[in-house]
Amino acid sequence: MATSEASVTRIMVAVNESTIKGYPHASISSKGAFEWTLQKIVMSNTSGFKLLFLHVQVPDEDGFDDMDSIYASPEDFKSLKSRDRARGLHLLEFFVTRCHEIGVACEAWIKKGDPKEVICHEVRRIQPDLLVLGSRGLGPFQRVFVGTVSEFCVKHAECPVVTIKRRSDETPQDPVDD
Amino acid sequence: MATSEASVTRIMVAVNESTIKGYPHASISSKGAFEWTLQKIVMSNTSGFKLLFLHVQVPDEDGFDDMDSIYASPEDFKSLKSRDRARGLHLLEFFVTRCHEIGVACEAWIKKGDPKEVICHEVRRIQPDLLVLGSRGLGPFQRVFVGTVSEFCVKHAECPVVTIKRRSDETPQDPVDD
């Protein structure tokens, strides 16, 4: 089979930042989902796939560092927004760089909002062939309190979805972290 | 990347017979899951994948045709069993033949029992890289009465799982049929 544009499989990978303090990079489960896609699906067929990286920023997820700041003027909010943007771009750069190194076509973009809602909305808009999500693989007790984006998307996203659980030997001290 | 045995991606595809009377073949959703795997994942990289076809036969799913028969001796049950076996082999032959035609390595086998339990058990035993399941894509109301194997396996199978919903234009008259 030829790998013309029409027969390229478009895989959306939803990626997020680590929540671990002092770890300003992709989350363990995002990286796991990405590496699984490359190693188990793409393999040597680099021209057969296009990866679409969606990073959803939660408006209030800036966390403790930013809560120490004082927002006293519209400029403060602007600088916050540009910091958000810089962090998001830094995150996406990791994935895009890796794709370029191995020669897989990709696109990447940032959206704001509730991750599960935004991911399902972007699936409707982009219509990928497959959505790959990393998951912390939490037990039922932990899930009740933090919810899981992957469970929602498996049910509601309008395309096939595969969830890649974080490897147990990569679980951080607090398993809700990632 | 080389496609040595170690880097071959092993995809388990659970397949079942159609429940539509007079339609002694693979179910619509099984065929959909299989074709999706070939067209979207395997593509031209036929040496990079091995497909593992698992067919689970439900002990009492023989249906109306067999209920008209009379079982009066141990031989009757033996002939029933061999008919089960013949139907299962016929089903698997469809998938194995297609794989041979396009040059994808495969294995196929039959197990008896509750499909969702057997599939999860076989995943633990075989440890595939991915489990692909067809699904009828039933609404919540229909699901309550028939249950769905895919929902159970997405939660409990110890490997990544992707569910391929039946295309809406392929839904038979009774959507619970397949």
mmCIF file of C-alpha atoms in Angstrom:
data_model
loop_
_atom_site.group_PDB
_atom_site.id
_atom_site.type_symbol
_atom_site.label_atom_id
_atom_site.label_comp_id
_atom_site.label_asym_id
_atom_site.label_seq_id
_atom_site.Cartn_x
_atom_site.Cartn_y
_atom_site.Cartn_z
ATOM 1 C CA MET A 1 0.000 0.000 0.000
ATOM 2 C CA ALA A 2 1.279 3.487 -0.824
ATOM 3 C CA THR A 3 1.616 6.059 1.908
ATOM 4 C CA SER A 4 0.015 8.983 0.097
ATOM 5 C CA GLU A 5 -1.533 11.742 2.204
ATOM 6 C CA ALA A 6 -4.890 9.930 2.090
ATOM 7 C CA SER A 7 -3.503 6.757 3.658
ATOM 8 C CA VAL A 8 -1.490 8.463 6.399
ATOM 9 C CA THR A 9 -2.832 7.530 9.829
ATOM 10 C CA ARG A 10 -3.353 10.612 11.973
ATOM 11 C CA ILE A 11 -2.801 9.929 15.665
ATOM 12 C CA MET A 12 -3.722 12.580 18.201
ATOM 13 C CA VAL A 13 -1.672 12.428 21.399
ATOM 14 C CA ALA A 14 -2.896 14.550 24.288
ATOM 15 C CA VAL A 15 0.062 15.733 26.366
ATOM 16 C CA ASN A 16 0.381 17.624 29.630
ATOM 17 C CA GLU A 17 2.994 18.979 31.980
ATOM 18 C CA SER A 18 4.207 17.128 34.993
ATOM 19 C CA THR A 19 2.531 18.137 38.242
ATOM 20 C CA ILE A 20 5.662 17.257 40.198
ATOM 21 C CA LYS A 21 7.134 20.411 41.693
ATOM 22 C CA GLY A 22 10.450 21.421 40.198
ATOM 23 C CA TYR A 23 9.888 19.147 37.190
ATOM 24 C CA PRO A 24 8.962 21.539 34.366
ATOM 25 C CA HIS A 25 8.570 18.937 31.664
ATOM 26 C CA ALA A 26 6.158 16.497 30.067
ATOM 27 C CA SER A 27 4.344 14.262 32.530
ATOM 28 C CA ILE A 28 5.489 10.668 32.912
ATOM 29 C CA SER A 29 2.263 9.370 31.391
ATOM 30 C CA SER A 30 2.402 11.767 28.398
ATOM 31 C CA LYS A 31 5.905 10.589 27.604
ATOM 32 C CA GLY A 32 4.823 6.975 28.061
ATOM 33 C CA ALA A 33 1.927 7.397 25.637
ATOM 34 C CA PHE A 34 4.211 9.063 23.095
ATOM 35 C CA GLU A 35 6.969 6.447 23.345
ATOM 36 C CA TRP A 36 4.411 3.618 23.110
ATOM 37 C CA THR A 37 3.031 5.163 19.909
ATOM 38 C CA LEU A 38 6.488 5.354 18.357
ATOM 39 C CA GLN A 39 7.720 1.936 19.478
ATOM 40 C CA LYS A 40 4.590 -0.154 19.021
ATOM 41 C CA ILE A 41 2.639 1.547 16.229
ATOM 42 C CA VAL A 42 4.867 3.779 14.087
ATOM 43 C CA MET A 43 8.072 1.695 14.268
ATOM 44 C CA SER A 44 9.978 1.936 10.978
ATOM 45 C CA ASN A 45 6.925 3.170 9.028
ATOM 46 C CA THR A 46 7.677 6.842 9.732
ATOM 47 C CA SER A 47 6.004 8.084 6.554
ATOM 48 C CA GLY A 48 2.769 6.239 7.347
ATOM 49 C CA PHE A 49 1.814 8.355 10.337
ATOM 50 C CA LYS A 50 1.273 11.930 11.388
ATOM 51 C CA LEU A 51 1.224 12.785 15.092
ATOM 52 C CA LEU A 52 -1.013 15.577 16.343
ATOM 53 C CA PHE A 53 -0.013 16.875 19.785
ATOM 54 C CA LEU A 54 -2.736 18.619 21.740
ATOM 55 C CA HIS A 55 -1.822 20.318 24.994
ATOM 56 C CA VAL A 56 -4.741 21.574 27.057
ATOM 57 C CA GLN A 57 -3.877 24.179 29.680
ATOM 58 C CA VAL A 58 -6.203 24.354 32.645
ATOM 59 C CA PRO A 59 -6.792 28.060 33.396
ATOM 60 C CA ASP A 60 -6.031 27.729 37.124
ATOM 61 C CA GLU A 61 -3.427 24.988 37.133
ATOM 62 C CA ASP A 62 -0.481 27.351 37.585
ATOM 63 C CA GLY A 63 -0.008 26.017 41.062
ATOM 64 C CA PHE A 64 1.888 27.200 44.073
ATOM 65 C CA ASP A 65 4.620 29.162 42.325
ATOM 66 C CA ASP A 66 2.099 31.508 40.808
ATOM 67 C CA MET A 67 -0.037 31.743 43.907
ATOM 68 C CA ASP A 68 2.899 33.468 45.554
ATOM 69 C CA SER A 69 2.765 36.199 42.929
ATOM 70 C CA ILE A 70 0.665 39.343 43.237
ATOM 71 C CA TYR A 71 -1.616 40.331 40.387
ATOM 72 C CA ALA A 72 -2.287 44.022 40.737
ATOM 73 C CA SER A 73 -2.637 45.274 37.199
ATOM 74 C CA PRO A 74 -3.771 44.061 33.766
ATOM 75 C CA GLU A 75 -0.081 43.775 32.847
ATOM 76 C CA ASP A 76 0.406 41.188 35.580
ATOM 77 C CA PHE A 77 -2.211 38.997 33.894
ATOM 78 C CA LYS A 78 -0.632 39.532 30.506
ATOM 79 C CA SER A 79 2.742 38.398 31.806
ATOM 80 C CA LEU A 80 1.042 35.394 33.401
ATOM 81 C CA LYS A 81 -0.523 34.537 30.058
ATOM 82 C CA SER A 82 2.769 34.810 28.233
ATOM 83 C CA ARG A 83 4.414 32.617 30.884
ATOM 84 C CA ASP A 84 1.649 30.022 30.337
ATOM 85 C CA ARG A 85 2.291 30.240 26.652
ATOM 86 C CA ALA A 86 6.040 29.824 27.078
ATOM 87 C CA ARG A 87 5.559 26.765 29.282
ATOM 88 C CA GLY A 88 3.127 25.232 26.817
ATOM 89 C CA LEU A 89 5.475 25.799 23.908
ATOM 90 C CA HIS A 90 8.375 24.360 25.884
ATOM 91 C CA LEU A 91 6.293 21.233 26.515
ATOM 92 C CA LEU A 92 5.311 20.819 22.881
ATOM 93 C CA GLU A 93 8.875 21.456 21.725
ATOM 94 C CA PHE A 94 9.950 18.242 23.452
ATOM 95 C CA PHE A 95 7.551 16.132 21.387
ATOM 96 C CA VAL A 96 7.997 17.991 18.103
ATOM 97 C CA THR A 97 11.797 17.811 18.337
ATOM 98 C CA ARG A 98 11.683 14.067 18.903
ATOM 99 C CA CYS A 99 9.400 13.615 15.873
ATOM 100 C CA HIS A 100 11.738 15.634 13.682
ATOM 101 C CA GLU A 101 14.704 13.554 14.827
ATOM 102 C CA ILE A 102 13.065 10.323 13.709
ATOM 103 C CA GLY A 103 11.296 11.778 10.664
ATOM 104 C CA VAL A 104 7.643 11.526 11.648
ATOM 105 C CA ALA A 105 5.366 14.347 10.487
ATOM 106 C CA CYS A 106 3.616 16.192 13.297
ATOM 107 C CA GLU A 107 1.586 19.207 14.353
ATOM 108 C CA ALA A 108 1.171 20.643 17.822
ATOM 109 C CA TRP A 109 -1.141 23.192 19.382
ATOM 110 C CA ILE A 110 -2.342 24.559 22.716
ATOM 111 C CA LYS A 111 -5.910 25.033 23.915
ATOM 112 C CA LYS A 112 -7.298 26.310 27.203
ATOM 113 C CA GLY A 113 -10.093 24.717 29.156
ATOM 114 C CA ASP A 114 -11.217 21.535 30.842
ATOM 115 C CA PRO A 115 -8.914 18.866 29.346
ATOM 116 C CA LYS A 116 -11.564 16.170 28.888
ATOM 117 C CA GLU A 117 -14.023 18.548 27.212
ATOM 118 C CA VAL A 118 -11.383 20.194 25.040
ATOM 119 C CA ILE A 119 -9.889 16.868 23.923
ATOM 120 C CA CYS A 120 -13.310 15.564 22.842
ATOM 121 C CA HIS A 121 -14.044 18.854 21.089
ATOM 122 C CA GLU A 122 -10.728 18.754 19.222
ATOM 123 C CA VAL A 123 -11.371 15.136 18.213
ATOM 124 C CA ARG A 124 -14.655 16.226 16.624
ATOM 125 C CA ARG A 125 -12.912 19.091 14.855
ATOM 126 C CA ILE A 126 -9.746 17.261 13.705
ATOM 127 C CA GLN A 127 -11.160 13.735 13.258
ATOM 128 C CA PRO A 128 -7.987 11.764 13.962
ATOM 129 C CA ASP A 129 -7.846 8.024 13.273
ATOM 130 C CA LEU A 130 -6.785 7.313 16.840
ATOM 131 C CA LEU A 131 -6.483 9.220 20.109
ATOM 132 C CA VAL A 132 -3.660 8.135 22.440
ATOM 133 C CA LEU A 133 -3.866 9.172 26.080
ATOM 134 C CA GLY A 134 -1.480 8.597 28.918
ATOM 135 C CA SER A 135 -3.029 7.610 32.197
ATOM 136 C CA ARG A 136 -1.696 7.414 35.731
ATOM 137 C CA GLY A 137 -3.394 4.043 36.152
ATOM 138 C CA LEU A 138 -4.907 5.058 39.474
ATOM 139 C CA GLY A 139 -6.934 2.626 41.532
ATOM 140 C CA PRO A 140 -10.681 3.177 42.015
ATOM 141 C CA PHE A 141 -10.177 4.914 45.370
ATOM 142 C CA GLN A 142 -7.742 7.499 43.993
ATOM 143 C CA ARG A 143 -9.867 7.963 40.876
ATOM 144 C CA VAL A 144 -12.907 9.079 42.848
ATOM 145 C CA PHE A 145 -11.066 12.148 44.057
ATOM 146 C CA VAL A 146 -9.087 13.210 41.019
ATOM 147 C CA GLY A 147 -11.321 11.966 38.184
ATOM 148 C CA THR A 148 -9.641 10.758 35.063
ATOM 149 C CA VAL A 149 -9.534 12.401 31.690
ATOM 150 C CA SER A 150 -8.924 9.075 29.986
ATOM 151 C CA GLU A 151 -12.097 7.417 31.312
ATOM 152 C CA PHE A 152 -14.167 10.328 30.041
ATOM 153 C CA CYS A 153 -12.513 10.341 26.613
ATOM 154 C CA VAL A 154 -12.810 6.561 26.167
ATOM 155 C CA LYS A 155 -16.568 7.016 26.585
ATOM 156 C CA HIS A 156 -17.151 10.271 24.741
ATOM 157 C CA ALA A 157 -14.447 10.895 22.126
ATOM 158 C CA GLU A 158 -15.736 10.265 18.622
ATOM 159 C CA CYS A 159 -12.767 8.206 17.456
ATOM 160 C CA PRO A 160 -10.955 5.084 18.655
ATOM 161 C CA VAL A 161 -9.098 5.771 21.899
ATOM 162 C CA VAL A 162 -6.227 3.897 23.484
ATOM 163 C CA THR A 163 -5.081 4.571 27.018
ATOM 164 C CA ILE A 164 -1.475 3.862 27.965
ATOM 165 C CA LYS A 165 -1.065 3.319 31.670
ATOM 166 C CA ARG A 166 2.009 4.643 33.428
ATOM 167 C CA ARG A 167 4.465 1.865 34.214
ATOM 168 C CA SER A 168 4.299 0.914 37.877
ATOM 169 C CA ASP A 169 8.057 1.410 38.295
ATOM 170 C CA GLU A 170 7.605 5.036 37.204
ATOM 171 C CA THR A 171 4.946 5.938 39.776
ATOM 172 C CA PRO A 172 6.077 8.979 41.761
ATOM 173 C CA GLN A 173 5.870 9.175 45.557
ATOM 174 C CA ASP A 174 2.300 10.479 45.371
ATOM 175 C CA PRO A 175 0.590 8.417 42.637
ATOM 176 C CA VAL A 176 -1.805 11.297 41.933
ATOM 177 C CA ASP A 177 1.248 13.280 40.778
ATOM 178 C CA ASP A 178 2.518 12.700 37.274
ATOM 179 C CA MET B 1 14.440 0.440 13.089
ATOM 180 C CA ALA B 2 14.782 -3.241 12.241
ATOM 181 C CA THR B 3 11.738 -5.452 12.446
ATOM 182 C CA SER B 4 13.316 -8.401 14.204
ATOM 183 C CA GLU B 5 11.071 -10.701 16.254
ATOM 184 C CA ALA B 6 11.703 -8.558 19.330
ATOM 185 C CA SER B 7 10.332 -5.397 17.719
ATOM 186 C CA VAL B 8 7.249 -6.986 16.158
ATOM 187 C CA THR B 9 4.081 -5.511 17.637
ATOM 188 C CA ARG B 10 1.661 -8.239 18.688
ATOM 189 C CA ILE B 11 -1.974 -7.171 18.334
ATOM 190 C CA MET B 12 -4.683 -9.394 19.767
ATOM 191 C CA VAL B 13 -8.024 -9.097 17.945
ATOM 192 C CA ALA B 14 -11.004 -10.710 19.640
ATOM 193 C CA VAL B 15 -13.437 -11.969 17.004
ATOM 194 C CA ASN B 16 -16.899 -13.487 17.164
ATOM 195 C CA GLU B 17 -19.606 -14.852 14.903
ATOM 196 C CA SER B 18 -22.498 -12.799 13.712
ATOM 197 C CA THR B 19 -25.672 -13.256 15.756
ATOM 198 C CA ILE B 20 -27.789 -12.516 12.690
ATOM 199 C CA LYS B 21 -29.731 -15.634 11.724
ATOM 200 C CA GLY B 22 -28.668 -17.144 8.431
ATOM 201 C CA TYR B 23 -25.400 -15.197 8.485
ATOM 202 C CA PRO B 24 -22.767 -17.770 9.499
ATOM 203 C CA HIS B 25 -19.785 -15.445 9.360
ATOM 204 C CA ALA B 26 -17.741 -12.969 11.341
ATOM 205 C CA SER B 27 -19.765 -10.267 13.058
ATOM 206 C CA ILE B 28 -19.867 -6.804 11.514
ATOM 207 C CA SER B 29 -17.927 -5.339 14.435
ATOM 208 C CA SER B 30 -15.235 -8.068 14.355
ATOM 209 C CA LYS B 31 -14.621 -7.388 10.696
ATOM 210 C CA GLY B 32 -14.600 -3.654 11.366
ATOM 211 C CA ALA B 33 -11.980 -4.026 14.100
ATOM 212 C CA PHE B 34 -9.841 -6.233 11.852
ATOM 213 C CA GLU B 35 -10.049 -3.918 8.826
ATOM 214 C CA TRP B 36 -9.288 -0.884 10.993
ATOM 215 C CA THR B 37 -6.164 -2.627 12.302
ATOM 216 C CA LEU B 38 -4.954 -3.380 8.783
ATOM 217 C CA GLN B 39 -5.794 -0.009 7.255
ATOM 218 C CA LYS B 40 -4.846 2.352 10.057
ATOM 219 C CA ILE B 41 -2.092 0.557 11.972
ATOM 220 C CA VAL B 42 -0.412 -2.149 9.896
ATOM 221 C CA MET B 43 -0.641 -0.427 6.473
ATOM 222 C CA SER B 44 2.413 -1.277 4.374
ATOM 223 C CA ASN B 45 4.487 -2.377 7.398
ATOM 224 C CA THR B 46 3.315 -6.005 7.155
ATOM 225 C CA SER B 47 6.483 -7.427 8.721
ATOM 226 C CA GLY B 48 6.190 -5.156 11.747
ATOM 227 C CA PHE B 49 3.074 -6.778 13.177
ATOM 228 C CA LYS B 50 1.687 -10.113 14.218
ATOM 229 C CA LEU B 51 -2.070 -10.517 14.649
ATOM 230 C CA LEU B 52 -3.408 -12.874 17.302
ATOM 231 C CA PHE B 53 -7.036 -13.861 16.729
ATOM 232 C CA LEU B 54 -8.927 -15.053 19.773
ATOM 233 C CA HIS B 55 -12.421 -16.463 19.319
ATOM 234 C CA VAL B 56 -14.347 -17.130 22.504
ATOM 235 C CA GLN B 57 -17.298 -19.477 22.165
ATOM 236 C CA VAL B 58 -20.055 -19.068 24.721
ATOM 237 C CA PRO B 59 -21.148 -22.574 25.767
ATOM 238 C CA ASP B 60 -24.864 -21.902 25.233
ATOM 239 C CA GLU B 61 -24.776 -19.524 22.297
ATOM 240 C CA ASP B 62 -25.734 -22.133 19.707
ATOM 241 C CA GLY B 63 -29.081 -20.466 19.285
ATOM 242 C CA PHE B 64 -32.341 -21.469 17.700
ATOM 243 C CA ASP B 65 -31.026 -23.927 15.113
ATOM 244 C CA ASP B 66 -29.606 -26.151 17.804
ATOM 245 C CA MET B 67 -32.568 -25.804 20.111
ATOM 246 C CA ASP B 68 -34.603 -27.646 17.460
ATOM 247 C CA SER B 69 -32.280 -30.646 17.768
ATOM 248 C CA ILE B 70 -32.757 -33.479 20.238
ATOM 249 C CA TYR B 71 -29.854 -34.509 22.442
ATOM 250 C CA ALA B 72 -30.535 -38.065 23.555
ATOM 251 C CA SER B 73 -27.119 -39.627 23.851
ATOM 252 C CA PRO B 74 -23.474 -38.696 24.591
ATOM 253 C CA GLU B 75 -22.839 -38.908 20.837
ATOM 254 C CA ASP B 76 -25.318 -36.096 20.225
ATOM 255 C CA PHE B 77 -23.238 -33.852 22.451
ATOM 256 C CA LYS B 78 -20.039 -34.929 20.729
ATOM 257 C CA SER B 79 -21.456 -34.030 17.341
ATOM 258 C CA LEU B 80 -22.616 -30.696 18.779
ATOM 259 C CA LYS B 81 -19.108 -30.063 20.036
ATOM 260 C CA SER B 82 -17.564 -30.888 16.694
ATOM 261 C CA ARG B 83 -20.079 -28.581 14.998
ATOM 262 C CA ASP B 84 -19.047 -25.800 17.405
ATOM 263 C CA ARG B 85 -15.474 -26.515 16.554
ATOM 264 C CA ALA B 86 -16.168 -26.455 12.813
ATOM 265 C CA ARG B 87 -17.988 -23.132 13.077
ATOM 266 C CA GLY B 88 -15.172 -21.634 15.141
ATOM 267 C CA LEU B 89 -12.560 -22.800 12.659
ATOM 268 C CA HIS B 90 -14.616 -21.462 9.774
ATOM 269 C CA LEU B 91 -14.732 -18.075 11.507
ATOM 270 C CA LEU B 92 -10.990 -17.982 12.159
ATOM 271 C CA GLU B 93 -10.225 -19.154 8.625
ATOM 272 C CA PHE B 94 -11.696 -15.901 7.307
ATOM 273 C CA PHE B 95 -9.207 -13.798 9.273
ATOM 274 C CA VAL B 96 -6.195 -16.062 8.815
ATOM 275 C CA THR B 97 -6.739 -16.280 5.045
ATOM 276 C CA ARG B 98 -6.893 -12.495 4.761
ATOM 277 C CA CYS B 99 -3.637 -12.161 6.731
ATOM 278 C CA HIS B 100 -1.895 -14.681 4.507
ATOM 279 C CA GLU B 101 -3.059 -12.817 1.408
ATOM 280 C CA ILE B 102 -1.472 -9.567 2.550
ATOM 281 C CA GLY B 103 1.538 -11.163 4.239
ATOM 282 C CA VAL B 104 0.922 -10.389 7.898
ATOM 283 C CA ALA B 105 1.975 -13.057 10.395
ATOM 284 C CA CYS B 106 -0.859 -14.352 12.557
ATOM 285 C CA GLU B 107 -2.045 -16.982 15.014
ATOM 286 C CA ALA B 108 -5.611 -17.955 15.862
ATOM 287 C CA TRP B 109 -7.234 -20.023 18.554
ATOM 288 C CA ILE B 110 -10.576 -20.861 20.167
ATOM 289 C CA LYS B 111 -11.498 -20.790 23.853
ATOM 290 C CA LYS B 112 -14.777 -21.529 25.629
ATOM 291 C CA GLY B 113 -16.304 -19.400 28.351
ATOM 292 C CA ASP B 114 -17.523 -15.932 29.198
ATOM 293 C CA PRO B 115 -15.950 -13.733 26.492
ATOM 294 C CA LYS B 116 -14.964 -10.834 28.754
ATOM 295 C CA GLU B 117 -13.350 -13.103 31.351
ATOM 296 C CA VAL B 118 -11.601 -15.265 28.768
ATOM 297 C CA ILE B 119 -10.271 -12.281 26.810
ATOM 298 C CA CYS B 120 -8.761 -10.746 29.962
ATOM 299 C CA HIS B 121 -7.319 -14.123 30.954
ATOM 300 C CA GLU B 122 -5.746 -14.610 27.529
ATOM 301 C CA VAL B 123 -4.287 -11.081 27.649
ATOM 302 C CA ARG B 124 -2.559 -11.968 30.914
ATOM 303 C CA ARG B 125 -1.270 -15.217 29.387
ATOM 304 C CA ILE B 126 -0.205 -13.894 25.955
ATOM 305 C CA GLN B 127 0.753 -10.312 26.899
ATOM 306 C CA PRO B 128 -0.012 -8.635 23.562
ATOM 307 C CA ASP B 129 1.059 -5.035 22.923
ATOM 308 C CA LEU B 130 -2.488 -4.016 22.053
ATOM 309 C CA LEU B 131 -5.967 -5.550 22.234
ATOM 310 C CA VAL B 132 -8.397 -4.504 19.480
ATOM 311 C CA LEU B 133 -12.096 -5.085 20.084
ATOM 312 C CA GLY B 134 -15.062 -4.466 17.867
ATOM 313 C CA SER B 135 -18.079 -2.915 19.523
ATOM 314 C CA ARG B 136 -21.665 -2.466 18.438
ATOM 315 C CA GLY B 137 -21.585 1.105 19.743
ATOM 316 C CA LEU B 138 -24.849 0.623 21.628
ATOM 317 C CA GLY B 139 -26.464 3.479 23.495
ATOM 318 C CA PRO B 140 -26.699 3.368 27.323
ATOM 319 C CA PHE B 141 -30.238 1.996 27.269
ATOM 320 C CA GLN B 142 -29.362 -0.971 25.052
ATOM 321 C CA ARG B 143 -26.125 -1.565 26.994
ATOM 322 C CA VAL B 144 -27.951 -2.126 30.266
ATOM 323 C CA PHE B 145 -29.630 -5.215 28.862
ATOM 324 C CA VAL B 146 -26.872 -6.816 26.810
ATOM 325 C CA GLY B 147 -23.742 -5.665 28.684
ATOM 326 C CA THR B 148 -20.669 -4.984 26.645
ATOM 327 C CA VAL B 149 -17.510 -7.002 26.489
ATOM 328 C CA SER B 150 -15.512 -3.985 25.370
ATOM 329 C CA GLU B 151 -16.382 -1.844 28.405
ATOM 330 C CA PHE B 152 -15.263 -4.633 30.717
ATOM 331 C CA CYS B 153 -12.005 -5.233 28.829
ATOM 332 C CA VAL B 154 -11.127 -1.521 28.628
ATOM 333 C CA LYS B 155 -11.267 -1.506 32.434
ATOM 334 C CA HIS B 156 -9.739 -4.876 33.256
ATOM 335 C CA ALA B 157 -7.444 -6.088 30.464
ATOM 336 C CA GLU B 158 -3.787 -5.740 31.407
ATOM 337 C CA CYS B 159 -2.675 -4.178 28.132
ATOM 338 C CA PRO B 160 -3.675 -1.142 26.063
ATOM 339 C CA VAL B 161 -7.130 -1.642 24.543
ATOM 340 C CA VAL B 162 -8.743 0.082 21.594
ATOM 341 C CA THR B 163 -12.427 -0.300 20.801
ATOM 342 C CA ILE B 164 -13.609 0.116 17.225
ATOM 343 C CA LYS B 165 -17.266 1.039 17.015
ATOM 344 C CA ARG B 166 -19.409 -0.410 14.273
ATOM 345 C CA ARG B 167 -20.129 2.160 11.566
ATOM 346 C CA SER B 168 -23.639 3.527 11.904
ATOM 347 C CA ASP B 169 -24.435 2.673 8.275
ATOM 348 C CA GLU B 170 -23.699 -0.979 9.079
ATOM 349 C CA THR B 171 -26.111 -1.275 12.002
ATOM 350 C CA PRO B 172 -28.501 -4.182 11.395
ATOM 351 C CA GLN B 173 -32.256 -3.892 11.924
ATOM 352 C CA ASP B 174 -31.887 -4.837 15.593
ATOM 353 C CA PRO B 175 -28.821 -2.909 16.847
ATOM 354 C CA VAL B 176 -28.224 -5.586 19.499
ATOM 355 C CA ASP B 177 -27.555 -7.997 16.624
ATOM 356 C CA ASP B 178 -24.132 -7.967 15.019
#
